[in-house]
Amino acid sequence: MSEIKNKKILVIEVVEDDPSLRKVLRDKFTVEGFSVLEAGDGEEGLAIAFRERPDLIVLDILMPKMDGLTMMKKLRKENDWGKKVPIILLTNLTGDDEKINQAITENEPAYYIVKSNWKINDLIEKVRERLNRV
Amino acid sequence: MSKKVVIPKFSDVVSRLKFLVKEKESLRHDLENVNRATQNVLEDLQSEKEKLVKEKAKVEAIMASIGDGVISIGPDKRIVVMNKTAEKLLGWETKEAIGKLYDEVIFLEDKKGTFILPEERPLAKAFAGSITTTTTTSALYLLSKNKIKFPVAITVSPVILDNKIIGAVEVFRDITKEQEIDKAKSEFVSLASHQLRTPLTTVSWYTEMILNGDVGIITPEQKKYLEEIYQGNRRMIDLVNTLLDVSRIEMGTFKVEPKKTDIIMLSESVLNEQRPKIEQKKLEIVEKFNRDIPTFLTDPRLLRIVFQNLLANAVEYTPPKGKIEFFISLQNKKTILIKVSDTGYGIPKNQQDKIFMKLFRADNIREKATNGTGLGLYIAKSVVLNLGGEIWFESKENKGTTFYVTLPFTTNL
């Protein structure tokens, strides 16, 4: 358990100009003992990801500059680490969105959750479960 | 015998002659009168005839100028009348079409491009004596002679003369514009709902963290209040999800993704979601699950929506201490039969035909619960049809309702 607690989580979450979801995610992950890195858009996120190599990335889809799906693709192409880092996509879209489903299968290990239908505690569970598997 | 010759008096002869002349005069006069009368009658006839011809031309002009397509069919289902708009919409010339069978001229398809059989068309119902109106949502498509496909709204009614059906008249129009507007509306609902999800998530996650004690200890009183906020927010999220389901149905973006599904496990999980309310109302739940149903191919996410709606309704609309039966079985290895019955308020008989309509809520329910949307059964029906199944019900007011759902049992694609 203590090993997991020291894992680095990169939270890339910006919805329009509203940083409040990013803040709540940062606080929750911190409370749960993770060390958290933050980014406000895909471009910034990609740079931090390659520099810090986090153990898992929580990624928003709709973002300025570079959207989440594009960032995921670039990450997977760049190097071995980028190919394997687990990604949890956060979305407002419902699951039958063709683009997301396709992106998930093409970019494993990747998951998506519809934000409003998930409890933040369940998201933490999902992150833990995923990190335990590595 | 001697013959007696009476020689008339001259004066008598004269008067007789005068009489005859008068007679002749009078006859001639009568004849003239008759002549004149005949003439008059003929003239009247002529003018009546002219009037009739004019009237007929007027009726025909009205018919021809009606802005909707009109065709009329005789008892032998052959076309007898067709107006200009119908000509334009169908791509047939009136003189070609008249005398042809209705089914040779009118080709109807549904949204998916499946041909609609003659016996299922609105016309068949007109010959059975009833008026049918299809609307923008029933999505029928007409194929013109030159294979142009466009959405139509149709009204067909029987033509009745001396209490006998002597044919049918069909009025139809192109509803491309209406459908576009309807689509714009659905897209707006979809966009607005998606936008609402972000702030709803914000409220949900922050509240959850406070309730969780993540940012310090809260008093029991504060906890109660926060739970109210949390539940209210939950309800809003559910509502947004419902709206999104509706817009997905209407935009046709409901994708069916069949997966091997354990229907019993799915049912148990939906039932569990309802537990708090079931316990609160002290309802008796009878599960009659045929537990050896193998996994089969269906879309579990969509099926969950159906179960959620049927069970939530049963729980919501059954008075405390009532009974709900949940029945699932496999029939002839071909069909899954699901039954959800309750001892609830029931659906009034005169409103049973509207129960699957969007936004419809029965009168007896509206008085009892104000928070329903009238969308649940509409969604359930659309989803069941998308899954290739059927849904129907039996209900008696104040006795209860049973909903039936069938699904195709397939184990490989």
Coordinates of C-alpha atoms in Angstrom, one line a residue:
Chain A
M1 CA 0.0 0.0 0.0
S2 CA 2.7 2.4 1.0
E3 CA 4.3 1.9 -2.4
I4 CA 1.2 3.0 -4.1
K5 CA 1.0 6.1 -2.0
N6 CA 4.2 7.4 -3.3
K7 CA 3.1 7.0 -6.9
K8 CA 3.1 10.1 -9.1
I9 CA -0.1 11.1 -10.7
L10 CA -0.3 13.6 -13.4
V11 CA -3.7 15.3 -13.5
I12 CA -4.4 17.1 -16.6
E13 CA -7.8 18.6 -16.3
V14 CA -9.1 21.8 -17.6
V15 CA -12.6 22.4 -18.6
E16 CA -12.9 25.6 -20.4
D17 CA -11.7 28.3 -18.0
D18 CA -12.9 26.5 -14.9
P19 CA -10.0 25.0 -12.9
S20 CA -12.2 23.8 -10.0
L21 CA -12.4 20.1 -11.2
R22 CA -8.6 20.1 -11.4
K23 CA -8.3 21.5 -7.9
V24 CA -10.7 18.9 -6.4
L25 CA -8.8 16.1 -8.1
R26 CA -5.4 17.5 -6.9
D27 CA -6.7 17.7 -3.3
K28 CA -8.3 14.3 -3.4
F29 CA -5.2 12.6 -4.8
T30 CA -3.1 14.4 -2.2
V31 CA -5.3 13.4 0.7
E32 CA -5.0 9.8 -0.6
G33 CA -1.2 10.1 -0.4
F34 CA -0.3 10.4 -4.1
S35 CA 2.0 13.0 -5.3
V36 CA 0.3 15.1 -7.9
L37 CA 1.5 17.0 -10.9
E38 CA -0.8 19.3 -12.8
A39 CA -1.2 20.7 -16.2
G40 CA -3.8 23.0 -17.8
D41 CA -3.8 21.8 -21.4
G42 CA -2.5 19.0 -23.6
E43 CA 0.7 20.7 -24.7
E44 CA 1.8 21.5 -21.1
G45 CA 0.7 18.0 -20.1
L46 CA 2.8 16.3 -22.7
A47 CA 5.9 18.2 -21.7
I48 CA 5.5 17.4 -18.0
A49 CA 4.7 13.8 -18.8
F50 CA 8.0 13.2 -20.7
R51 CA 10.0 15.1 -18.1
E52 CA 8.5 13.6 -14.9
R53 CA 7.3 10.2 -16.2
P54 CA 4.3 9.8 -13.9
D55 CA 2.9 6.4 -13.0
L56 CA -0.6 7.2 -14.3
I57 CA -2.2 10.0 -16.1
V58 CA -5.7 11.4 -15.5
L59 CA -6.6 13.1 -18.7
D60 CA -9.4 15.4 -19.8
I61 CA -10.6 15.3 -23.4
L62 CA -11.8 18.8 -24.3
M63 CA -8.9 21.2 -23.7
P64 CA -7.4 24.2 -25.3
K65 CA -4.3 24.0 -27.4
M66 CA -4.1 20.2 -27.6
D67 CA -7.0 18.0 -26.7
G68 CA -6.7 14.8 -24.7
L69 CA -7.1 12.3 -27.5
T70 CA -4.3 14.0 -29.5
M71 CA -2.1 14.1 -26.5
M72 CA -2.7 10.4 -25.8
K73 CA -1.7 9.5 -29.4
K74 CA 1.5 11.6 -29.2
L75 CA 2.4 10.0 -25.9
R76 CA 1.9 6.5 -27.3
K77 CA 4.1 7.2 -30.3
E78 CA 7.0 8.9 -28.6
N79 CA 8.8 6.1 -26.6
D80 CA 8.5 2.9 -24.6
W81 CA 7.5 4.6 -21.4
G82 CA 4.8 6.6 -23.3
K83 CA 3.5 3.4 -24.8
K84 CA 2.8 1.8 -21.4
V85 CA 1.7 4.5 -19.0
P86 CA -1.9 3.9 -18.0
I87 CA -4.3 6.7 -18.9
I88 CA -7.7 7.4 -17.5
L89 CA -9.7 9.7 -19.7
L90 CA -12.3 12.0 -18.1
T91 CA -15.2 12.9 -20.3
N92 CA -18.6 14.5 -20.3
L93 CA -19.6 12.5 -23.4
T94 CA -21.6 9.3 -23.1
G95 CA -19.9 6.0 -23.8
D96 CA -21.3 5.3 -27.2
D97 CA -19.1 8.1 -28.7
E98 CA -17.4 6.4 -31.6
K99 CA -14.2 8.5 -31.4
I100 CA -13.6 7.8 -27.7
N101 CA -14.3 4.1 -28.0
Q102 CA -11.9 3.8 -30.8
A103 CA -9.2 5.8 -29.0
I104 CA -9.5 3.6 -26.0
T105 CA -9.0 0.4 -27.9
E106 CA -6.1 1.9 -30.0
N107 CA -4.3 3.3 -27.0
E108 CA -4.3 0.6 -24.3
P109 CA -3.9 0.7 -21.4
A110 CA -6.6 3.4 -21.4
Y111 CA -9.9 3.8 -19.7
Y112 CA -12.6 6.4 -19.7
I113 CA -15.1 7.5 -17.1
V114 CA -18.1 9.8 -17.5
K115 CA -17.3 12.4 -14.9
S116 CA -20.7 13.1 -13.6
N117 CA -21.6 9.4 -13.2
W118 CA -18.6 8.6 -11.1
K119 CA -17.9 9.2 -7.4
I120 CA -14.5 10.7 -6.8
N121 CA -13.9 7.8 -4.4
D122 CA -14.6 5.3 -7.2
L123 CA -12.1 7.1 -9.4
I124 CA -9.5 6.7 -6.7
E125 CA -10.4 3.0 -6.5
K126 CA -9.9 2.7 -10.2
V127 CA -6.5 4.4 -10.1
R128 CA -5.4 2.1 -7.2
E129 CA -6.6 -1.0 -9.0
R130 CA -4.7 0.1 -12.1
L131 CA -1.5 0.9 -10.2
N132 CA -1.6 -2.4 -8.3
R133 CA -1.6 -4.3 -11.6
V134 CA 1.8 -2.9 -12.8
Chain B
M1 CA -138.3 6.6 -97.4
S2 CA -137.7 10.1 -98.3
K3 CA -134.5 11.8 -97.4
K4 CA -134.6 14.9 -95.6
V5 CA -131.8 17.2 -96.3
V6 CA -131.2 19.8 -93.7
I7 CA -129.5 22.7 -95.1
P8 CA -127.7 24.6 -92.3
K9 CA -128.4 28.1 -91.9
F10 CA -125.7 30.4 -93.2
S11 CA -125.3 32.1 -89.9
D12 CA -124.6 28.8 -88.2
V13 CA -122.0 28.0 -90.7
V14 CA -120.3 31.3 -90.2
S15 CA -120.3 30.9 -86.4
R16 CA -119.0 27.4 -86.7
L17 CA -116.2 28.6 -89.0
K18 CA -115.4 31.4 -86.6
F19 CA -115.3 28.8 -83.8
L20 CA -112.9 26.6 -85.8
V21 CA -110.7 29.5 -86.6
K22 CA -110.6 30.5 -82.9
E23 CA -109.8 26.9 -82.0
K24 CA -107.0 26.9 -84.4
E25 CA -105.7 30.1 -83.1
S26 CA -105.8 28.8 -79.6
L27 CA -104.0 25.6 -80.6
R28 CA -101.4 27.6 -82.4
H29 CA -101.0 29.7 -79.3
D30 CA -100.7 26.7 -77.1
L31 CA -98.1 25.2 -79.4
E32 CA -96.2 28.4 -79.3
N33 CA -96.4 28.3 -75.5
V34 CA -95.1 24.7 -75.4
N35 CA -92.4 25.7 -77.8
R36 CA -91.4 28.6 -75.7
A37 CA -91.5 26.5 -72.5
T38 CA -89.4 23.8 -74.2
Q39 CA -87.0 26.4 -75.3
N40 CA -86.8 27.7 -71.7
V41 CA -86.2 24.3 -70.3
L42 CA -83.5 23.7 -72.8
E43 CA -81.9 27.0 -72.0
D44 CA -82.1 26.3 -68.3
L45 CA -80.6 22.9 -68.8
Q46 CA -77.8 24.4 -70.8
S47 CA -77.1 27.0 -68.1
E48 CA -77.3 24.4 -65.4
K49 CA -74.9 22.3 -67.3
E50 CA -72.5 25.2 -67.7
K51 CA -72.8 25.8 -64.0
L52 CA -72.0 22.2 -63.3
V53 CA -69.0 22.2 -65.5
K54 CA -67.8 25.3 -63.9
E55 CA -68.4 23.9 -60.4
K56 CA -66.5 20.7 -61.3
A57 CA -63.6 22.7 -62.8
K58 CA -63.6 24.7 -59.6
V59 CA -63.4 21.6 -57.4
E60 CA -60.8 20.2 -59.6
A61 CA -58.8 23.5 -59.4
I62 CA -59.1 23.5 -55.6
M63 CA -58.0 19.9 -55.5
A64 CA -55.1 20.5 -57.9
S65 CA -54.0 23.6 -56.0
I66 CA -53.9 22.1 -52.5
G67 CA -50.4 22.6 -51.2
D68 CA -50.2 19.1 -49.8
G69 CA -50.1 16.0 -52.0
V70 CA -53.5 14.4 -52.4
I71 CA -54.4 11.1 -54.0
S72 CA -57.6 9.3 -53.9
I73 CA -58.1 5.6 -54.3
G74 CA -61.1 3.7 -55.4
P75 CA -62.5 0.5 -53.9
D76 CA -60.2 -1.6 -56.1
K77 CA -57.2 0.4 -54.7
R78 CA -56.6 2.1 -58.0
I79 CA -55.8 5.7 -58.1
V80 CA -58.7 7.9 -59.2
V81 CA -57.5 11.4 -58.3
M82 CA -54.1 12.9 -57.9
N83 CA -53.2 16.6 -57.5
K84 CA -50.3 18.7 -58.7
T85 CA -48.4 18.6 -55.4
A86 CA -48.7 14.8 -55.4
E87 CA -47.4 14.8 -59.0
K88 CA -44.4 16.9 -57.9
L89 CA -43.6 14.8 -54.8
L90 CA -44.1 11.4 -56.4
G91 CA -42.6 12.2 -59.7
W92 CA -45.6 10.6 -61.5
E93 CA -47.7 12.4 -64.0
T94 CA -51.4 12.4 -63.1
K95 CA -52.5 10.9 -66.4
E96 CA -49.9 8.1 -66.0
A97 CA -50.8 7.4 -62.4
I98 CA -54.6 7.3 -62.7
G99 CA -55.9 3.8 -63.0
K100 CA -52.7 2.3 -61.5
L101 CA -52.7 0.4 -58.3
Y102 CA -51.8 2.5 -55.2
D103 CA -49.0 0.0 -54.4
E104 CA -47.4 0.5 -57.9
V105 CA -47.1 4.2 -57.3
I106 CA -46.5 4.7 -53.5
F107 CA -43.3 3.2 -52.0
L108 CA -42.8 3.7 -48.3
E109 CA -39.7 3.0 -46.2
D110 CA -38.8 3.4 -42.6
K111 CA -35.7 5.2 -41.3
K112 CA -33.5 2.2 -41.8
G113 CA -34.6 1.8 -45.4
T114 CA -36.8 -1.2 -44.8
F115 CA -39.7 -1.4 -47.2
I116 CA -43.1 -1.1 -45.6
L117 CA -45.4 -3.8 -46.7
P118 CA -48.8 -2.9 -48.1
E119 CA -50.7 -4.4 -45.2
E120 CA -48.7 -2.3 -42.7
R121 CA -49.3 1.0 -44.5
P122 CA -51.7 3.7 -43.3
L123 CA -53.9 3.0 -46.3
A124 CA -54.7 -0.5 -45.1
K125 CA -56.2 1.0 -41.9
A126 CA -58.3 3.5 -43.9
F127 CA -60.0 0.6 -45.7
A128 CA -60.7 -0.8 -42.2
G129 CA -62.5 2.4 -41.5
S130 CA -60.1 4.4 -39.4
I131 CA -58.2 7.7 -40.0
T132 CA -54.4 7.5 -39.5
T133 CA -52.1 10.4 -39.1
T134 CA -48.4 9.9 -39.1
T135 CA -46.2 12.6 -37.6
T136 CA -42.7 14.0 -37.8
T137 CA -41.6 11.4 -35.2
S138 CA -43.0 8.3 -36.9
A139 CA -40.4 8.8 -39.6
L140 CA -41.9 7.3 -42.8
Y141 CA -40.1 8.0 -46.0
L142 CA -41.5 8.2 -49.5
L143 CA -39.6 7.1 -52.5
S144 CA -40.5 9.0 -55.6
K145 CA -40.5 7.5 -59.2
N146 CA -37.0 8.8 -59.7
K147 CA -35.9 7.3 -56.4
I148 CA -35.7 10.5 -54.4
K149 CA -36.3 9.6 -50.7
F150 CA -37.9 12.2 -48.4
P151 CA -39.6 12.1 -45.0
V152 CA -43.4 12.4 -45.1
A153 CA -46.3 13.0 -42.8
I154 CA -49.4 11.2 -44.1
T155 CA -53.1 11.4 -43.2
V156 CA -55.2 8.7 -44.7
S157 CA -59.0 8.5 -44.3
P158 CA -61.7 6.4 -45.7
V159 CA -64.1 8.0 -48.3
I160 CA -67.6 7.2 -47.1
L161 CA -70.7 7.5 -49.3
D162 CA -74.1 6.2 -48.1
N163 CA -72.5 4.5 -45.1
K164 CA -70.2 2.6 -47.3
I165 CA -66.4 2.9 -47.7
I166 CA -65.9 3.6 -51.4
G167 CA -62.2 4.3 -51.3
A168 CA -59.6 6.3 -49.4
V169 CA -58.0 9.7 -49.6
E170 CA -54.4 10.2 -48.7
V171 CA -52.9 13.6 -47.9
F172 CA -49.2 13.9 -47.5
R173 CA -46.4 16.4 -47.3
D174 CA -42.6 16.6 -47.3
I175 CA -41.4 17.1 -43.7
T176 CA -37.7 17.6 -44.4
K177 CA -37.8 21.0 -42.8
E178 CA -39.7 19.9 -39.7
Q179 CA -37.2 17.1 -39.2
E180 CA -34.3 19.5 -39.5
I181 CA -35.9 21.7 -36.8
D182 CA -36.5 18.6 -34.7
K183 CA -32.9 17.6 -35.1
A184 CA -31.7 21.1 -34.2
K185 CA -33.8 20.8 -31.0
S186 CA -32.3 17.4 -30.1
E187 CA -28.8 18.7 -30.7
F188 CA -29.4 21.7 -28.5
V189 CA -30.7 19.4 -25.7
S190 CA -27.6 17.3 -26.1
L191 CA -25.2 20.2 -26.1
A192 CA -26.8 21.8 -23.1
S193 CA -26.9 18.6 -21.2
H194 CA -23.2 17.9 -21.8
Q195 CA -22.3 21.4 -20.7
L196 CA -24.3 20.9 -17.5
R197 CA -22.3 17.8 -16.6
T198 CA -19.1 19.8 -15.6
P199 CA -20.6 22.0 -12.9
L200 CA -22.7 19.1 -11.7
T201 CA -19.5 17.0 -11.3
T202 CA -17.9 19.9 -9.5
V203 CA -20.7 20.0 -6.9
S204 CA -20.7 16.3 -6.6
W205 CA -17.0 15.7 -6.0
Y206 CA -16.5 18.6 -3.6
T207 CA -19.5 17.6 -1.6
E208 CA -18.3 14.0 -1.6
M209 CA -15.0 15.1 -0.2
I210 CA -16.5 17.1 2.6
L211 CA -18.9 14.2 3.5
N212 CA -15.9 11.9 3.4
G213 CA -14.1 14.0 6.0
D214 CA -11.3 14.8 3.6
V215 CA -11.2 18.4 4.6
G216 CA -11.9 18.2 8.3
I217 CA -14.6 17.0 10.7
I218 CA -18.2 18.1 10.1
T219 CA -21.0 18.1 12.6
P220 CA -23.8 15.6 12.3
E221 CA -26.2 18.5 11.5
Q222 CA -23.8 19.7 8.7
K223 CA -23.6 16.2 7.4
K224 CA -27.4 16.0 7.1
Y225 CA -27.5 19.2 5.1
L226 CA -24.6 18.2 2.9
E227 CA -26.3 14.9 2.2
E228 CA -29.3 16.8 1.0
I229 CA -27.1 18.8 -1.4
Y230 CA -25.5 15.6 -2.5
Q231 CA -28.8 13.8 -3.2
G232 CA -30.2 16.9 -5.0
N233 CA -27.2 17.0 -7.2
R234 CA -27.5 13.3 -7.8
R235 CA -31.0 13.8 -9.0
M236 CA -29.9 16.6 -11.4
I237 CA -27.2 14.3 -12.8
D238 CA -29.8 11.6 -13.4
L239 CA -32.1 14.0 -15.1
V240 CA -29.3 15.2 -17.4
N241 CA -28.5 11.5 -18.2
T242 CA -32.2 11.0 -19.0
L243 CA -32.2 14.0 -21.3
L244 CA -29.1 12.7 -23.0
D245 CA -30.7 9.3 -23.5
V246 CA -33.6 11.0 -25.2
S247 CA -31.5 13.1 -27.4
R248 CA -29.5 10.1 -28.4
I249 CA -32.6 8.2 -29.3
E250 CA -33.8 11.1 -31.4
M251 CA -30.6 11.8 -33.1
G252 CA -30.3 8.1 -33.9
T253 CA -26.9 7.9 -32.2
F254 CA -27.9 5.1 -29.9
K255 CA -25.3 2.5 -30.7
V256 CA -26.1 -1.1 -29.9
E257 CA -22.9 -2.8 -28.8
P258 CA -23.7 -6.5 -28.2
K259 CA -21.6 -8.2 -25.5
K260 CA -21.9 -11.5 -23.7
T261 CA -24.2 -10.5 -20.9
D262 CA -25.3 -12.3 -17.7
I263 CA -28.8 -11.0 -17.4
I264 CA -29.3 -12.3 -13.9
M265 CA -26.3 -10.5 -12.6
L266 CA -27.4 -7.3 -14.4
S267 CA -30.9 -7.6 -12.9
E268 CA -29.5 -8.1 -9.4
S269 CA -27.3 -5.1 -9.7
V270 CA -30.2 -2.9 -10.8
L271 CA -32.3 -4.3 -8.0
N272 CA -29.6 -3.4 -5.6
E273 CA -29.7 0.2 -6.7
Q274 CA -33.3 0.3 -5.7
R275 CA -32.8 -1.4 -2.3
P276 CA -32.8 1.8 -0.2
K277 CA -36.2 2.9 -1.6
I278 CA -37.6 -0.7 -1.5
E279 CA -36.7 -0.9 2.2
Q280 CA -38.0 2.5 3.0
K281 CA -41.4 1.6 1.5
K282 CA -41.4 -1.9 2.9
L283 CA -42.1 -3.4 -0.4
E284 CA -41.9 -7.1 -0.9
I285 CA -39.7 -8.2 -3.8
V286 CA -40.2 -11.6 -5.4
E287 CA -37.4 -12.7 -7.7
K288 CA -38.3 -15.4 -10.1
F289 CA -35.1 -15.8 -12.0
N290 CA -34.4 -18.8 -14.2
R291 CA -30.9 -18.9 -12.9
D292 CA -29.4 -21.2 -15.5
I293 CA -29.9 -18.8 -18.4
P294 CA -26.5 -18.8 -20.2
T295 CA -24.9 -15.5 -21.1
F296 CA -26.2 -14.1 -24.4
L297 CA -25.5 -11.3 -26.7
T298 CA -27.1 -8.0 -25.9
D299 CA -26.1 -4.5 -25.0
P300 CA -25.8 -4.6 -21.2
R301 CA -25.6 -0.8 -20.9
L302 CA -28.8 -0.4 -22.8
L303 CA -30.6 -3.3 -21.1
R304 CA -29.6 -1.7 -17.7
I305 CA -31.5 1.4 -18.8
V306 CA -34.6 -0.7 -19.5
F307 CA -34.4 -2.5 -16.2
Q308 CA -33.8 0.7 -14.3
N309 CA -36.8 2.4 -15.7
L310 CA -39.2 -0.5 -15.2
L311 CA -38.0 -1.2 -11.7
A312 CA -37.9 2.4 -10.7
N313 CA -41.5 2.9 -11.9
A314 CA -42.7 -0.2 -10.0
V315 CA -41.0 1.0 -6.8
E316 CA -42.2 4.6 -7.3
Y317 CA -45.8 3.8 -8.1
T318 CA -46.6 1.0 -5.7
P319 CA -47.9 2.1 -2.3
P320 CA -46.0 1.0 0.8
K321 CA -46.1 -2.7 1.7
G322 CA -47.0 -3.6 -1.9
K323 CA -45.4 -6.4 -3.9
I324 CA -43.1 -6.4 -6.9
E325 CA -42.4 -9.5 -8.9
F326 CA -39.4 -9.7 -11.1
F327 CA -39.4 -12.6 -13.5
I328 CA -36.8 -13.6 -16.1
S329 CA -36.9 -16.8 -18.1
L330 CA -35.6 -18.3 -21.4
Q331 CA -38.4 -19.5 -23.7
N332 CA -37.8 -22.2 -26.3
K333 CA -34.1 -21.3 -26.3
K334 CA -35.1 -18.4 -28.5
T335 CA -36.5 -15.6 -26.5
I336 CA -35.7 -14.0 -23.2
L337 CA -38.9 -13.0 -21.4
I338 CA -38.8 -10.4 -18.6
K339 CA -41.8 -9.6 -16.5
V340 CA -42.0 -6.8 -13.9
S341 CA -45.3 -6.7 -12.1
D342 CA -46.4 -4.6 -9.2
T343 CA -49.5 -4.1 -7.0
G344 CA -49.3 -0.4 -7.7
Y345 CA -51.6 2.4 -8.8
G346 CA -51.9 1.1 -12.4
I347 CA -52.5 3.0 -15.6
P348 CA -56.0 4.3 -16.3
K349 CA -57.6 2.4 -19.2
N350 CA -58.3 5.5 -21.3
Q351 CA -54.6 6.5 -21.2
Q352 CA -53.0 3.2 -21.8
D353 CA -52.5 3.9 -25.5
K354 CA -50.4 7.0 -24.6
I355 CA -48.1 5.5 -22.0
F356 CA -45.0 5.1 -24.2
M357 CA -45.3 8.6 -25.6
K358 CA -42.6 11.1 -24.8
L359 CA -43.4 13.3 -21.8
F360 CA -46.7 11.6 -21.1
R361 CA -47.6 11.0 -17.5
A362 CA -50.9 9.3 -16.5
D363 CA -53.3 11.5 -14.6
N364 CA -53.4 9.3 -11.5
I365 CA -49.6 9.4 -11.2
R366 CA -49.3 13.1 -11.8
E367 CA -51.3 13.7 -8.6
K368 CA -49.2 11.4 -6.5
A369 CA -45.6 12.2 -7.7
T370 CA -44.6 15.5 -9.2
N371 CA -41.0 14.6 -10.0
G372 CA -41.4 12.2 -12.9
T373 CA -40.4 13.3 -16.3
G374 CA -42.6 11.2 -18.5
L375 CA -39.5 10.0 -20.3
G376 CA -38.7 6.7 -18.7
L377 CA -41.1 4.4 -20.7
Y378 CA -40.4 6.3 -23.9
I379 CA -36.7 5.6 -23.4
A380 CA -37.4 2.0 -22.4
K381 CA -39.5 1.3 -25.5
S382 CA -37.0 2.9 -27.9
V383 CA -34.2 0.9 -26.3
V384 CA -36.0 -2.4 -26.4
L385 CA -36.8 -1.9 -30.1
N386 CA -33.2 -1.0 -30.7
L387 CA -32.2 -4.3 -29.0
G388 CA -34.6 -6.1 -31.4
G389 CA -37.2 -6.9 -28.7
E390 CA -40.7 -6.0 -27.8
I391 CA -42.4 -4.3 -24.8
W392 CA -46.0 -4.3 -23.7
F393 CA -48.0 -4.2 -20.5
E394 CA -51.2 -5.1 -18.8
S395 CA -52.7 -2.8 -16.2
K396 CA -55.7 -2.2 -14.0
E397 CA -56.1 1.0 -12.0
N398 CA -55.4 0.5 -8.3
K399 CA -54.7 -3.2 -8.9
G400 CA -51.3 -3.0 -10.5
T401 CA -49.3 -3.2 -13.7
T402 CA -47.2 -5.9 -15.4
F403 CA -44.6 -4.9 -18.0
Y404 CA -43.4 -7.6 -20.4
V405 CA -40.2 -7.4 -22.4
T406 CA -38.9 -9.9 -24.8
L407 CA -35.3 -10.0 -26.2
P408 CA -33.8 -12.2 -28.9
F409 CA -31.6 -14.9 -27.4
T410 CA -28.5 -15.0 -29.5
T411 CA -25.2 -16.4 -28.4
N412 CA -23.1 -15.6 -31.4
L413 CA -22.9 -12.7 -33.9

